[in-house]
């Protein structure tokens, strides 16, 4: 019987699905899954996983989803994975030069990669605060590291992840005072074989293109081995710290 829950937001992504699969193999862990598309999970037993669909990721939809969580399950949430993110779409491509900067694309990427995860944290914090330890993971990227930027380019994506990292670090300082049980982790999964990385896989060195299953296994191990210390950690898929 499950006595704690893992919450996955953006549960339809490839890595999120791999995390969910591994969590479902743990008899002590239940799942709460939030996504605009939950069709992948339609055959999962409700005892093991509860699904909360969202129409979009507006603040109103986020509030409504969070309000539903204690109604469907009162067990403590000990792990949260916020997996939303955008690198490119049919209309948005990472910039190679200054001339490629586009206001609408910038606003969309910043909203998705930076503001949206913080709105989830804002709404979830009252629910997560308590006596149970909670590890809260947000998918970041190494290209968000200002000190590690040696190649340039990708202005908007880099900016969105750098801004996310700053907000996560700032939130961790606040939570160290008011929600000492919560640990924030900004996670760089490496280049994973997903639709997000497809256009860029030709430049990936041999052995550095990971499966979602491998990344999920690495991440769950990292989460289990990371202490709650009142700070934000910025970690890669090996569990190694990245310079902010």
PDB file of C-alpha atoms in Angstrom, residues 44-208:
ATOM      1  CA  UNK A  44      -3.197   2.747 -15.346  1.00  0.00           C
ATOM      2  CA  UNK A  45      -4.901   1.558 -12.170  1.00  0.00           C
ATOM      3  CA  UNK A  46      -6.271   4.533 -10.193  1.00  0.00           C
ATOM      4  CA  UNK A  47      -5.003   2.985  -6.967  1.00  0.00           C
ATOM      5  CA  UNK A  48      -1.437   3.488  -8.189  1.00  0.00           C
ATOM      6  CA  UNK A  49      -1.839   6.716 -10.154  1.00  0.00           C
ATOM      7  CA  UNK A  50      -4.315   9.561 -10.197  1.00  0.00           C
ATOM      8  CA  UNK A  51      -4.561  11.821 -13.227  1.00  0.00           C
ATOM      9  CA  UNK A  52      -5.424  15.520 -13.273  1.00  0.00           C
ATOM     10  CA  UNK A  53      -5.938  16.964 -16.773  1.00  0.00           C
ATOM     11  CA  UNK A  54      -5.348  20.661 -17.394  1.00  0.00           C
ATOM     12  CA  UNK A  55      -6.727  22.628 -20.307  1.00  0.00           C
ATOM     13  CA  UNK A  56      -3.619  24.808 -20.430  1.00  0.00           C
ATOM     14  CA  UNK A  57      -0.924  26.068 -18.099  1.00  0.00           C
ATOM     15  CA  UNK A  58      -2.499  29.391 -17.230  1.00  0.00           C
ATOM     16  CA  UNK A  59      -2.461  30.505 -13.598  1.00  0.00           C
ATOM     17  CA  UNK A  60      -6.153  29.649 -13.283  1.00  0.00           C
ATOM     18  CA  UNK A  61      -5.599  26.102 -14.580  1.00  0.00           C
ATOM     19  CA  UNK A  62      -2.600  25.649 -12.278  1.00  0.00           C
ATOM     20  CA  UNK A  63      -4.630  26.794  -9.264  1.00  0.00           C
ATOM     21  CA  UNK A  64      -7.504  24.464 -10.131  1.00  0.00           C
ATOM     22  CA  UNK A  65      -5.169  21.490 -10.548  1.00  0.00           C
ATOM     23  CA  UNK A  66      -3.408  22.113  -7.225  1.00  0.00           C
ATOM     24  CA  UNK A  67      -6.744  22.479  -5.433  1.00  0.00           C
ATOM     25  CA  UNK A  68      -7.732  19.014  -6.677  1.00  0.00           C
ATOM     26  CA  UNK A  69      -4.654  17.262  -5.308  1.00  0.00           C
ATOM     27  CA  UNK A  70      -5.703  16.996  -1.613  1.00  0.00           C
ATOM     28  CA  UNK A  71      -9.203  16.053  -2.709  1.00  0.00           C
ATOM     29  CA  UNK A  72      -8.030  12.958  -4.561  1.00  0.00           C
ATOM     30  CA  UNK A  73      -5.240  11.952  -2.184  1.00  0.00           C
ATOM     31  CA  UNK A  74      -4.170  13.205   1.241  1.00  0.00           C
ATOM     32  CA  UNK A  75      -0.912  11.249   1.449  1.00  0.00           C
ATOM     33  CA  UNK A  76       2.215  13.419   1.617  1.00  0.00           C
ATOM     34  CA  UNK A  77       3.943  14.344  -1.633  1.00  0.00           C
ATOM     35  CA  UNK A  78       7.645  13.568  -1.233  1.00  0.00           C
ATOM     36  CA  UNK A  79       8.827  14.116  -4.822  1.00  0.00           C
ATOM     37  CA  UNK A  80       7.772  16.667  -7.437  1.00  0.00           C
ATOM     38  CA  UNK A  81       9.017  16.727 -11.022  1.00  0.00           C
ATOM     39  CA  UNK A  82       8.189  19.784 -13.142  1.00  0.00           C
ATOM     40  CA  UNK A  83       8.968  18.616 -16.662  1.00  0.00           C
ATOM     41  CA  UNK A  84       7.497  21.372 -18.845  1.00  0.00           C
ATOM     42  CA  UNK A  85       9.796  23.133 -21.269  1.00  0.00           C
ATOM     43  CA  UNK A  86      10.247  24.367 -24.810  1.00  0.00           C
ATOM     44  CA  UNK A  87      13.298  24.675 -27.060  1.00  0.00           C
ATOM     45  CA  UNK A  88      11.742  24.868 -30.499  1.00  0.00           C
ATOM     46  CA  UNK A  89       8.422  24.624 -32.298  1.00  0.00           C
ATOM     47  CA  UNK A  90       7.387  24.808 -35.925  1.00  0.00           C
ATOM     48  CA  UNK A  91       7.756  28.582 -35.676  1.00  0.00           C
ATOM     49  CA  UNK A  92      10.500  28.937 -33.033  1.00  0.00           C
ATOM     50  CA  UNK A  93      14.123  27.990 -33.590  1.00  0.00           C
ATOM     51  CA  UNK A  94      17.156  28.631 -31.338  1.00  0.00           C
ATOM     52  CA  UNK A  95      18.908  31.768 -32.567  1.00  0.00           C
ATOM     53  CA  UNK A  96      22.299  31.551 -34.227  1.00  0.00           C
ATOM     54  CA  UNK A  97      22.829  35.333 -34.401  1.00  0.00           C
ATOM     55  CA  UNK A  98      21.491  38.540 -32.936  1.00  0.00           C
ATOM     56  CA  UNK A  99      19.423  39.165 -36.064  1.00  0.00           C
ATOM     57  CA  UNK A 100      17.341  36.070 -35.266  1.00  0.00           C
ATOM     58  CA  UNK A 101      15.918  37.492 -32.020  1.00  0.00           C
ATOM     59  CA  UNK A 102      12.117  37.645 -32.126  1.00  0.00           C
ATOM     60  CA  UNK A 103       9.914  39.296 -29.500  1.00  0.00           C
ATOM     61  CA  UNK A 104       6.985  36.862 -29.720  1.00  0.00           C
ATOM     62  CA  UNK A 105       9.232  33.806 -29.618  1.00  0.00           C
ATOM     63  CA  UNK A 106      11.152  35.238 -26.660  1.00  0.00           C
ATOM     64  CA  UNK A 107       7.956  35.868 -24.703  1.00  0.00           C
ATOM     65  CA  UNK A 108       6.630  32.376 -25.390  1.00  0.00           C
ATOM     66  CA  UNK A 109       9.849  30.624 -24.383  1.00  0.00           C
ATOM     67  CA  UNK A 110      10.331  32.732 -21.250  1.00  0.00           C
ATOM     68  CA  UNK A 111       6.723  32.139 -20.191  1.00  0.00           C
ATOM     69  CA  UNK A 112       7.001  28.370 -20.665  1.00  0.00           C
ATOM     70  CA  UNK A 113      10.506  27.769 -19.340  1.00  0.00           C
ATOM     71  CA  UNK A 114      10.731  30.359 -16.573  1.00  0.00           C
ATOM     72  CA  UNK A 115       7.381  31.673 -15.386  1.00  0.00           C
ATOM     73  CA  UNK A 116       5.341  28.491 -15.615  1.00  0.00           C
ATOM     74  CA  UNK A 117       7.542  26.359 -13.296  1.00  0.00           C
ATOM     75  CA  UNK A 118       7.578  29.192 -10.759  1.00  0.00           C
ATOM     76  CA  UNK A 119       3.778  29.449 -10.819  1.00  0.00           C
ATOM     77  CA  UNK A 120       3.589  25.733 -10.031  1.00  0.00           C
ATOM     78  CA  UNK A 121       6.003  26.201  -7.128  1.00  0.00           C
ATOM     79  CA  UNK A 122       4.033  29.229  -5.934  1.00  0.00           C
ATOM     80  CA  UNK A 123       0.774  27.298  -5.821  1.00  0.00           C
ATOM     81  CA  UNK A 124       2.244  24.024  -4.532  1.00  0.00           C
ATOM     82  CA  UNK A 125       4.297  25.418  -1.642  1.00  0.00           C
ATOM     83  CA  UNK A 126       1.396  25.597   0.886  1.00  0.00           C
ATOM     84  CA  UNK A 127       0.495  22.004  -0.005  1.00  0.00           C
ATOM     85  CA  UNK A 128       4.059  20.691   0.258  1.00  0.00           C
ATOM     86  CA  UNK A 129       5.053  22.526   3.444  1.00  0.00           C
ATOM     87  CA  UNK A 130       4.966  20.207   6.444  1.00  0.00           C
ATOM     88  CA  UNK A 131       6.840  17.489   8.293  1.00  0.00           C
ATOM     89  CA  UNK A 132       7.525  15.215   5.320  1.00  0.00           C
ATOM     90  CA  UNK A 133      10.701  15.788   3.314  1.00  0.00           C
ATOM     91  CA  UNK A 134       9.948  16.866  -0.240  1.00  0.00           C
ATOM     92  CA  UNK A 135      12.397  17.023  -3.165  1.00  0.00           C
ATOM     93  CA  UNK A 136      11.209  19.402  -5.885  1.00  0.00           C
ATOM     94  CA  UNK A 137      12.916  18.960  -9.267  1.00  0.00           C
ATOM     95  CA  UNK A 138      12.636  21.450 -12.116  1.00  0.00           C
ATOM     96  CA  UNK A 139      14.121  20.647 -15.520  1.00  0.00           C
ATOM     97  CA  UNK A 140      16.742  23.245 -16.345  1.00  0.00           C
ATOM     98  CA  UNK A 141      19.708  22.962 -18.752  1.00  0.00           C
ATOM     99  CA  UNK A 142      23.458  23.421 -18.687  1.00  0.00           C
ATOM    100  CA  UNK A 143      23.114  26.213 -21.265  1.00  0.00           C
ATOM    101  CA  UNK A 144      21.428  28.228 -18.509  1.00  0.00           C
ATOM    102  CA  UNK A 145      24.778  28.502 -16.752  1.00  0.00           C
ATOM    103  CA  UNK A 146      26.180  31.997 -17.341  1.00  0.00           C
ATOM    104  CA  UNK A 147      29.708  30.974 -16.359  1.00  0.00           C
ATOM    105  CA  UNK A 148      29.626  27.891 -18.635  1.00  0.00           C
ATOM    106  CA  UNK A 149      28.576  29.770 -21.792  1.00  0.00           C
ATOM    107  CA  UNK A 150      31.445  29.354 -24.259  1.00  0.00           C
ATOM    108  CA  UNK A 151      29.629  28.798 -27.554  1.00  0.00           C
ATOM    109  CA  UNK A 152      27.108  31.651 -27.605  1.00  0.00           C
ATOM    110  CA  UNK A 153      23.912  31.487 -29.642  1.00  0.00           C
ATOM    111  CA  UNK A 154      20.541  30.215 -28.457  1.00  0.00           C
ATOM    112  CA  UNK A 155      19.858  33.592 -26.835  1.00  0.00           C
ATOM    113  CA  UNK A 156      16.267  33.028 -25.790  1.00  0.00           C
ATOM    114  CA  UNK A 157      16.627  29.464 -24.534  1.00  0.00           C
ATOM    115  CA  UNK A 158      19.780  30.326 -22.576  1.00  0.00           C
ATOM    116  CA  UNK A 159      18.093  33.398 -21.100  1.00  0.00           C
ATOM    117  CA  UNK A 160      14.982  31.439 -20.090  1.00  0.00           C
ATOM    118  CA  UNK A 161      17.001  28.792 -18.265  1.00  0.00           C
ATOM    119  CA  UNK A 162      19.358  31.310 -16.647  1.00  0.00           C
ATOM    120  CA  UNK A 163      16.327  33.246 -15.407  1.00  0.00           C
ATOM    121  CA  UNK A 164      14.749  30.011 -14.170  1.00  0.00           C
ATOM    122  CA  UNK A 165      17.924  29.133 -12.270  1.00  0.00           C
ATOM    123  CA  UNK A 166      17.967  32.539 -10.582  1.00  0.00           C
ATOM    124  CA  UNK A 167      14.314  32.231  -9.571  1.00  0.00           C
ATOM    125  CA  UNK A 168      14.843  28.722  -8.211  1.00  0.00           C
ATOM    126  CA  UNK A 169      17.855  29.838  -6.201  1.00  0.00           C
ATOM    127  CA  UNK A 170      15.874  32.795  -4.854  1.00  0.00           C
ATOM    128  CA  UNK A 171      12.902  30.574  -3.976  1.00  0.00           C
ATOM    129  CA  UNK A 172      15.188  28.160  -2.120  1.00  0.00           C
ATOM    130  CA  UNK A 173      16.457  31.016   0.054  1.00  0.00           C
ATOM    131  CA  UNK A 174      12.872  31.914   0.954  1.00  0.00           C
ATOM    132  CA  UNK A 175      11.795  28.305   1.528  1.00  0.00           C
ATOM    133  CA  UNK A 176      14.748  27.770   3.858  1.00  0.00           C
ATOM    134  CA  UNK A 177      12.912  30.137   6.201  1.00  0.00           C
ATOM    135  CA  UNK A 178       9.282  29.118   5.714  1.00  0.00           C
ATOM    136  CA  UNK A 179       9.298  25.560   4.294  1.00  0.00           C
ATOM    137  CA  UNK A 180      12.422  23.859   5.573  1.00  0.00           C
ATOM    138  CA  UNK A 181      11.238  20.428   4.405  1.00  0.00           C
ATOM    139  CA  UNK A 182      11.460  21.349   0.699  1.00  0.00           C
ATOM    140  CA  UNK A 183      14.621  20.902  -1.373  1.00  0.00           C
ATOM    141  CA  UNK A 184      14.804  22.489  -4.840  1.00  0.00           C
ATOM    142  CA  UNK A 185      16.885  20.849  -7.567  1.00  0.00           C
ATOM    143  CA  UNK A 186      17.506  22.390 -11.007  1.00  0.00           C
ATOM    144  CA  UNK A 187      18.276  19.377 -13.197  1.00  0.00           C
ATOM    145  CA  UNK A 188      20.167  19.133 -16.493  1.00  0.00           C
ATOM    146  CA  UNK A 189      19.265  15.794 -18.113  1.00  0.00           C
ATOM    147  CA  UNK A 190      21.919  15.882 -20.811  1.00  0.00           C
ATOM    148  CA  UNK A 191      20.958  15.407 -24.441  1.00  0.00           C
ATOM    149  CA  UNK A 192      18.114  12.902 -24.388  1.00  0.00           C
ATOM    150  CA  UNK A 193      16.629  11.134 -27.386  1.00  0.00           C
ATOM    151  CA  UNK A 194      13.321  13.030 -27.414  1.00  0.00           C
ATOM    152  CA  UNK A 195      11.512  15.310 -29.884  1.00  0.00           C
ATOM    153  CA  UNK A 196      13.047  18.315 -28.105  1.00  0.00           C
ATOM    154  CA  UNK A 197      16.579  17.300 -29.153  1.00  0.00           C
ATOM    155  CA  UNK A 198      15.840  15.687 -32.553  1.00  0.00           C
ATOM    156  CA  UNK A 199      17.006  18.596 -34.733  1.00  0.00           C
ATOM    157  CA  UNK A 200      20.334  18.799 -32.886  1.00  0.00           C
ATOM    158  CA  UNK A 201      21.321  15.163 -32.415  1.00  0.00           C
ATOM    159  CA  UNK A 202      23.828  15.088 -35.271  1.00  0.00           C
ATOM    160  CA  UNK A 203      26.204  17.197 -33.181  1.00  0.00           C
ATOM    161  CA  UNK A 204      26.016  14.979 -30.087  1.00  0.00           C
ATOM    162  CA  UNK A 205      29.251  13.062 -29.321  1.00  0.00           C
ATOM    163  CA  UNK A 206      29.110   9.276 -29.348  1.00  0.00           C
ATOM    164  CA  UNK A 207      27.711   7.882 -26.128  1.00  0.00           C
ATOM    165  CA  UNK A 208      26.215  11.227 -25.057  1.00  0.00           C
TER     166      UNK A 208
END
